[in-house]
PDB file of C-alpha atoms in Angstrom:
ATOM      1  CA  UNK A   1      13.922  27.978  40.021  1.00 80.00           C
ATOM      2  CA  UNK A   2      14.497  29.020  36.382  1.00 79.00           C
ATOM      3  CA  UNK A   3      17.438  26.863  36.001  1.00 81.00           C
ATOM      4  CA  UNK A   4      15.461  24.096  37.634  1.00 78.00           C
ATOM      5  CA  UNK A   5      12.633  25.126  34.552  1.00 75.00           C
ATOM      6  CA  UNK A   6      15.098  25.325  31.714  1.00 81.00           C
ATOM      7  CA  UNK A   7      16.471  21.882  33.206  1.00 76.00           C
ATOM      8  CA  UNK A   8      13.234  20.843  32.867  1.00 75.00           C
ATOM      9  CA  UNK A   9      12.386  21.800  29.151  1.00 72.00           C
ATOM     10  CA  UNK A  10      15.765  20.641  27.820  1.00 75.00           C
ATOM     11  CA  UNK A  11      14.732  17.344  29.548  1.00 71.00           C
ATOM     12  CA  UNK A  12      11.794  16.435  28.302  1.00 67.00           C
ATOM     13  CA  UNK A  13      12.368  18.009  24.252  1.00 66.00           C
ATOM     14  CA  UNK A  14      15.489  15.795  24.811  1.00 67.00           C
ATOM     15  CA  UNK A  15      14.065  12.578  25.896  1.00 67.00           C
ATOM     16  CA  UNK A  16      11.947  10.416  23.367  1.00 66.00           C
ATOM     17  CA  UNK A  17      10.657   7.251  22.672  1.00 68.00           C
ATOM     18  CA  UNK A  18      11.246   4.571  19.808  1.00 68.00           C
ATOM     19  CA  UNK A  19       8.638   2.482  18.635  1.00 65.00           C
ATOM     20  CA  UNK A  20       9.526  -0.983  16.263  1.00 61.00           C
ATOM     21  CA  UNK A  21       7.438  -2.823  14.413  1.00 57.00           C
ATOM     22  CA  UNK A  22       7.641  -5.780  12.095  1.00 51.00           C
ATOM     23  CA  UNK A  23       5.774  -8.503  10.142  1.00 48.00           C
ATOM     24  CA  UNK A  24       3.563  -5.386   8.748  1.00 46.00           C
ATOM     25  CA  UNK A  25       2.512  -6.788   5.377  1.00 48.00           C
ATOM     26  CA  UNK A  26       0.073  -3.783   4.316  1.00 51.00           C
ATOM     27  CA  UNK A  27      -1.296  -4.110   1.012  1.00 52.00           C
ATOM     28  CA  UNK A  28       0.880  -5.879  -0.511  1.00 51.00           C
ATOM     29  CA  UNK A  29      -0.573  -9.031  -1.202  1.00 51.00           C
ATOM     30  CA  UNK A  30      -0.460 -10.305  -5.204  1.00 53.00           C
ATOM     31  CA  UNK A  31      -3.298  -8.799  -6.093  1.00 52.00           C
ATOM     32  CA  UNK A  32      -4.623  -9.278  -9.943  1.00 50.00           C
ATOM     33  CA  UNK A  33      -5.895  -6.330 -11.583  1.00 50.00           C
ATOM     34  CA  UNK A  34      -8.323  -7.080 -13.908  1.00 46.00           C
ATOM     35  CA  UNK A  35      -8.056  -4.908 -17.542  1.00 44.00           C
ATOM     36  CA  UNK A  36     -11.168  -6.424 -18.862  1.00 44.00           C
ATOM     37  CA  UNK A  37     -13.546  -9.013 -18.082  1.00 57.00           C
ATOM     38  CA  UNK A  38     -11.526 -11.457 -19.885  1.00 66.00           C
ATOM     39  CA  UNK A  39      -8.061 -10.691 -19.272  1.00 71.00           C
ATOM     40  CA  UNK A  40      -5.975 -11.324 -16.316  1.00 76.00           C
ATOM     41  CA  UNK A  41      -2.063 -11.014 -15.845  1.00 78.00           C
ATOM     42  CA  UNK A  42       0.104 -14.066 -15.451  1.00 85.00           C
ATOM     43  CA  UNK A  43       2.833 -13.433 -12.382  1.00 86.00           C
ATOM     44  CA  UNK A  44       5.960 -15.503 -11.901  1.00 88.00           C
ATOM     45  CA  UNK A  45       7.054 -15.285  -8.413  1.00 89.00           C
ATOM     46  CA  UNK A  46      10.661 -16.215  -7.778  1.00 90.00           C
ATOM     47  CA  UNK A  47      12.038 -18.152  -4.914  1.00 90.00           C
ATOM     48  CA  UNK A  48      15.342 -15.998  -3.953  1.00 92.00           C
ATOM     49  CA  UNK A  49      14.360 -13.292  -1.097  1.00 93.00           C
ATOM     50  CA  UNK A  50      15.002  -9.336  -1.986  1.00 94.00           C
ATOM     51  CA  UNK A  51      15.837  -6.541   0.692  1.00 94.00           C
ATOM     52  CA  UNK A  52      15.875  -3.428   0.989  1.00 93.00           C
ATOM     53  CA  UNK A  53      15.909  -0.042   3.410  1.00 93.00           C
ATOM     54  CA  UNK A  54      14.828   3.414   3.755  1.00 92.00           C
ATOM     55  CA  UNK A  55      15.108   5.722   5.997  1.00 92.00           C
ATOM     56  CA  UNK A  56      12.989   9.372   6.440  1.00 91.00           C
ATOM     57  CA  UNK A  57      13.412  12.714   8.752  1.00 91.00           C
ATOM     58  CA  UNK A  58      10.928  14.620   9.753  1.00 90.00           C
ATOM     59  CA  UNK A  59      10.608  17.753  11.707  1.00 90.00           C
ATOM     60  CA  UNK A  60       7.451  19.257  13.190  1.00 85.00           C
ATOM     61  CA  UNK A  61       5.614  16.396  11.652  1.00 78.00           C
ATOM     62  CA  UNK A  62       5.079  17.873   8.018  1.00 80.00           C
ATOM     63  CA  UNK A  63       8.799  19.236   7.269  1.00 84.00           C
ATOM     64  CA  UNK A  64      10.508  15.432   5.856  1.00 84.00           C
ATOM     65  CA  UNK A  65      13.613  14.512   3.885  1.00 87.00           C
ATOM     66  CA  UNK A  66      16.214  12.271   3.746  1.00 85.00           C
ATOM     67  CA  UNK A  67      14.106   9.108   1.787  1.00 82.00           C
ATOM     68  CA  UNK A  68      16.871   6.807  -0.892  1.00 78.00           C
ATOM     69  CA  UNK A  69      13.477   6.140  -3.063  1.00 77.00           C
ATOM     70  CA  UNK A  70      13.926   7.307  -6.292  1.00 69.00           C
ATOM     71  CA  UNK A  71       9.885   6.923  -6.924  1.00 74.00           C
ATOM     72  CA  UNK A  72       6.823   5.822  -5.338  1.00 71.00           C
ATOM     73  CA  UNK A  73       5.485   2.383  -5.797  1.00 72.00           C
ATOM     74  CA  UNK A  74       1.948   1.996  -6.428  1.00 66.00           C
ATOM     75  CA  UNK A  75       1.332  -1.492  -4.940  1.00 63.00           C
ATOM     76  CA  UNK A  76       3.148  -0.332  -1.656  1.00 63.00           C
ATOM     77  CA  UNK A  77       1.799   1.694   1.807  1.00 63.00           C
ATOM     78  CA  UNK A  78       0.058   4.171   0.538  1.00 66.00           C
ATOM     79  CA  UNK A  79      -0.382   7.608   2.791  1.00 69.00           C
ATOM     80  CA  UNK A  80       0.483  10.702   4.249  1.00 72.00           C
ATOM     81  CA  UNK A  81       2.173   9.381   7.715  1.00 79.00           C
ATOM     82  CA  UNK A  82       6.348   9.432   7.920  1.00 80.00           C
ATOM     83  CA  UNK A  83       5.737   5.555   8.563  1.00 82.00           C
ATOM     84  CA  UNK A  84       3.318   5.337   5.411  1.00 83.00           C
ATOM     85  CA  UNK A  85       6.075   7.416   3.312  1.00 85.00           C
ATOM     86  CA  UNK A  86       9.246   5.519   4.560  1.00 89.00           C
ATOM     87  CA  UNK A  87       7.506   1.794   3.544  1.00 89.00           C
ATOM     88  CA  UNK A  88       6.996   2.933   0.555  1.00 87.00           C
ATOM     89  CA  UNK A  89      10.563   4.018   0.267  1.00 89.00           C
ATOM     90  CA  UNK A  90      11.719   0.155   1.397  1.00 91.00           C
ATOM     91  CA  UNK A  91       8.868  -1.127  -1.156  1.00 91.00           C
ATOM     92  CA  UNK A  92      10.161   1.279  -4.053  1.00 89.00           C
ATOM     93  CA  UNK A  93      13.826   0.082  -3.080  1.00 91.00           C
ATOM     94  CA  UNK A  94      13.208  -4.046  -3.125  1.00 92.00           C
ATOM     95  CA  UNK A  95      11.214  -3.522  -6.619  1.00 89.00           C
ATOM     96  CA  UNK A  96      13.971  -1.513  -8.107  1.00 90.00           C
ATOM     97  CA  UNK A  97      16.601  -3.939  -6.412  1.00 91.00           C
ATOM     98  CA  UNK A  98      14.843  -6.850  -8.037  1.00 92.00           C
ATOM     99  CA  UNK A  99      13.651  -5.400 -11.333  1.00 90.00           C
ATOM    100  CA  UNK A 100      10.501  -6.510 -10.432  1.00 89.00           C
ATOM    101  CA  UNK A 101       6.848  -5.251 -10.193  1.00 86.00           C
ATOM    102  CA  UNK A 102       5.359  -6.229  -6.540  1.00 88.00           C
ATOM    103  CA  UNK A 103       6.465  -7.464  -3.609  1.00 90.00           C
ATOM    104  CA  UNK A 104       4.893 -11.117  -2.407  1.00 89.00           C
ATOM    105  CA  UNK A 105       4.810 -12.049   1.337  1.00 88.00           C
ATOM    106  CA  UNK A 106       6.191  -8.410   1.906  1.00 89.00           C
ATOM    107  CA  UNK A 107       7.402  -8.342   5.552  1.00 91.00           C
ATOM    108  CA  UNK A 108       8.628  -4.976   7.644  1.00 91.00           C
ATOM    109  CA  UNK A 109      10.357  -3.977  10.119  1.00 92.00           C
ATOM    110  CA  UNK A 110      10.081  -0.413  11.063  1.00 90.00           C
ATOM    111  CA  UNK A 111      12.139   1.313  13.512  1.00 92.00           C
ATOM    112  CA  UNK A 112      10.636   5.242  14.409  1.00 89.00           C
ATOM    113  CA  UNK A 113      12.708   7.329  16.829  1.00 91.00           C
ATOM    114  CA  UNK A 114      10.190  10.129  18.077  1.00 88.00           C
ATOM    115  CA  UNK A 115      10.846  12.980  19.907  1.00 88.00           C
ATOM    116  CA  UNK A 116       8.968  16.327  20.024  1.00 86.00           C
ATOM    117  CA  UNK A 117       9.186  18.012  16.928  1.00 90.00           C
ATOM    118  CA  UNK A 118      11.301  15.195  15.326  1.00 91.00           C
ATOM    119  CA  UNK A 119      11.064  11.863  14.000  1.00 90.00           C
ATOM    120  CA  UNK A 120      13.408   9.609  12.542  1.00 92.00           C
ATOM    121  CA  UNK A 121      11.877   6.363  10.873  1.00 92.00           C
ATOM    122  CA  UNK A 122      13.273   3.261   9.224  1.00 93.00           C
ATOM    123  CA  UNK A 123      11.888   0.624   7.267  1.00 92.00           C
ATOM    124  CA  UNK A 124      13.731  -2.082   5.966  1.00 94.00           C
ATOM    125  CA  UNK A 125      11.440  -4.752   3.844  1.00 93.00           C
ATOM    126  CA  UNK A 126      12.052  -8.578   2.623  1.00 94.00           C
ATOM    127  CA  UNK A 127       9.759 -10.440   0.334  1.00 93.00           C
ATOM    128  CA  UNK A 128       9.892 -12.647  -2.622  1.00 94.00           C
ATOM    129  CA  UNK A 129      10.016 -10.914  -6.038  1.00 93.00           C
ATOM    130  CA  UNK A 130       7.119 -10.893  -8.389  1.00 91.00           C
ATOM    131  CA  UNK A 131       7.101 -10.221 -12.453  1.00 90.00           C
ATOM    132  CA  UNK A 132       4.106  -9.914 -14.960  1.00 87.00           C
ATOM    133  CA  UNK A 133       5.648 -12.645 -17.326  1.00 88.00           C
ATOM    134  CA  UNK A 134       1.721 -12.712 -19.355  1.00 86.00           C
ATOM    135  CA  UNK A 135      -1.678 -11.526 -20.486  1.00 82.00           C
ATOM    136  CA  UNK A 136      -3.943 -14.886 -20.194  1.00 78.00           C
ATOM    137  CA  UNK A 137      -7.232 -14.571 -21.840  1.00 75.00           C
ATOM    138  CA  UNK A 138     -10.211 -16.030 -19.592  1.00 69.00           C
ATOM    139  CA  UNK A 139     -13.422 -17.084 -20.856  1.00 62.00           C
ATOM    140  CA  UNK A 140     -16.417 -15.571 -19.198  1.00 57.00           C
ATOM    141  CA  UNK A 141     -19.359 -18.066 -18.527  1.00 56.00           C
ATOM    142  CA  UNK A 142     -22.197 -16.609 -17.835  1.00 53.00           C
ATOM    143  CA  UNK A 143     -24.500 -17.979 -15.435  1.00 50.00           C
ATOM    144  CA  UNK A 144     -27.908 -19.284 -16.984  1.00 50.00           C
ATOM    145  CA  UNK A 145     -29.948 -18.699 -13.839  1.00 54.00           C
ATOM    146  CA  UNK A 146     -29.482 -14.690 -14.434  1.00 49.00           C
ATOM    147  CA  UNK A 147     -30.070 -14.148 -18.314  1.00 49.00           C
ATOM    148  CA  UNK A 148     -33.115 -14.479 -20.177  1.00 51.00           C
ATOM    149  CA  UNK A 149     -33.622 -17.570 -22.452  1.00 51.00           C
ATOM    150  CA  UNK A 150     -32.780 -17.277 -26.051  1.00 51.00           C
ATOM    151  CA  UNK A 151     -36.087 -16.515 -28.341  1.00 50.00           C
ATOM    152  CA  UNK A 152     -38.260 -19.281 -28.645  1.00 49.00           C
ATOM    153  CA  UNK A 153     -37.013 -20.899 -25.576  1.00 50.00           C
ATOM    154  CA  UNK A 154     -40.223 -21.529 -22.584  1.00 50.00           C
ATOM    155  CA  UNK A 155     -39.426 -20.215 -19.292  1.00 50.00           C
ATOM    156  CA  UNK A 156     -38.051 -22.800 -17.038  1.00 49.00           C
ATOM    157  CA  UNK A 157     -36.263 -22.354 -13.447  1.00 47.00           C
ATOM    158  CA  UNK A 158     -33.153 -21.419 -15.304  1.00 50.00           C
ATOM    159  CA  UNK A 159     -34.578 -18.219 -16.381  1.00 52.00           C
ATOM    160  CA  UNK A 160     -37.033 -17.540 -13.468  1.00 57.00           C
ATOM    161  CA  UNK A 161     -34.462 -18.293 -10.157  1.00 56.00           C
ATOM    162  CA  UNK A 162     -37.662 -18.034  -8.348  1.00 58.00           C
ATOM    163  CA  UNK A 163     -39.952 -20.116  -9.866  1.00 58.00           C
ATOM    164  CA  UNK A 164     -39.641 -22.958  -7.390  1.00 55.00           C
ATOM    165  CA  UNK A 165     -40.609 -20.585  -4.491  1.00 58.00           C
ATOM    166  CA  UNK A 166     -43.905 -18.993  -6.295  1.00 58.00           C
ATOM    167  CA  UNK A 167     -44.939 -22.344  -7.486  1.00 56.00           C
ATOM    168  CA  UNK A 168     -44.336 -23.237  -3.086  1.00 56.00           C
ATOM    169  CA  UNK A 169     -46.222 -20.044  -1.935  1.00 58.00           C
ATOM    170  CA  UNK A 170     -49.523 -20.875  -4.524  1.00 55.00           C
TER     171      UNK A 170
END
C-alpha cells in the first residue's frame, strides 16, 4: 500500500499539462501618445517581418529565471504572470532585434509546460517593426458650440448649444 501511495505521488507531481497559444496581440497596437495637445509622433512602419523568442522558468509560481531579455519593454504585456513576463521578454527581444520602438500587428505564440510546482513558458513573437521618424505639430480647433463668443459678439446657437431646445419647450 505505501509503494502503491508513493507510486501515486511520483505520478501525478510527474505528469503535467502544456497549454499553447497564439495570435495573442495584447496591447500592442500603434498607439500615439500624445505630449501635448498639439503634438503627436510621426511612426514609419516597415514592411520586412522581425522575430524573436524567450523563454522563462519558474518554480512554485513566484521563484523565475532563465528570461534572454536584457530589459523590459514598455509598450509590451505588462504583468506579474510567467506568461505576462515571458511576452515581454519576446517583445523586448523583436524591438532590440529591429532597433525599433514598438511592435505593429504583434502576433504570439506561447508554449507553457505546467506541472506542480513548475512551469516552463515560451513565447516567440513576429510583427512588423515600428520607428518614431517625427514630432508633427497639430493645430487644435476648437469647437464654437462650447466656448463663449468673443466680447461684443450676441448670443446665438453657437454659444448657447441649447438654445434651439428652450426656444421648443417655451
Amino acid at each position: 500500500m505505501k509503494k502503491l501511495l508513493i507510486g501515486m505521488v511520483i505520478a501525478a507531481v510527474g505528469a503535467g499539462c502544456i497549454t499553447a497559444n497564439k495570435n495573442d496581440g495584447g496591447n500592442s497596437s500603434l498607439k500615439p501618445e500624445q505630449i501635448k495637445d498639439a503634438l503627436h509622433l510621426k511612426y514609419a512602419v516597415e514592411k520586412n517581418t522581425v522575430s524573436a523568442k524567450d523563454q522563462m522558468h519558474c518554480l512554485f509560481g513566484f521563484i523565475c529565471w532563465g528570461s534572454t531579455a536584457s530589459h523590459a519593454a514598455d509598450q509590451g504585456e505588462a504583468g506579474l504572470s510567467l506568461l505576462s513576463k515571458v511576452k515581454n521578454g519576446a517583445y523586448a527581444n523583436a524591438c532590440e532585434a529591429a532597433n525599433c520602438d514598438q511592435i505593429a500587428a504583434a502576433r504570439y505564440k506561447v508554449t507553457t509546460k505546467d506541472y506542480f510546482v513548475y512551469q516552463k513558458s515560451q513565447a516567440e513573437i513576429t510583427g512588423y517593426p515600428v520607428k518614431v521618424v517625427d514630432v508633427e505639430t497639430v493645430d487644435v480647433i476648437k469647437n464654437p458650440t462650447f466656448y463663449a463668443p468673443d466680447a461684443g459678439a450676441s448670443m446665438g446657437a453657437a454659444a448657447d448649444p441649447f438654445g434651439a431646445i428652450k426656444g421648443l419647450l417655451k
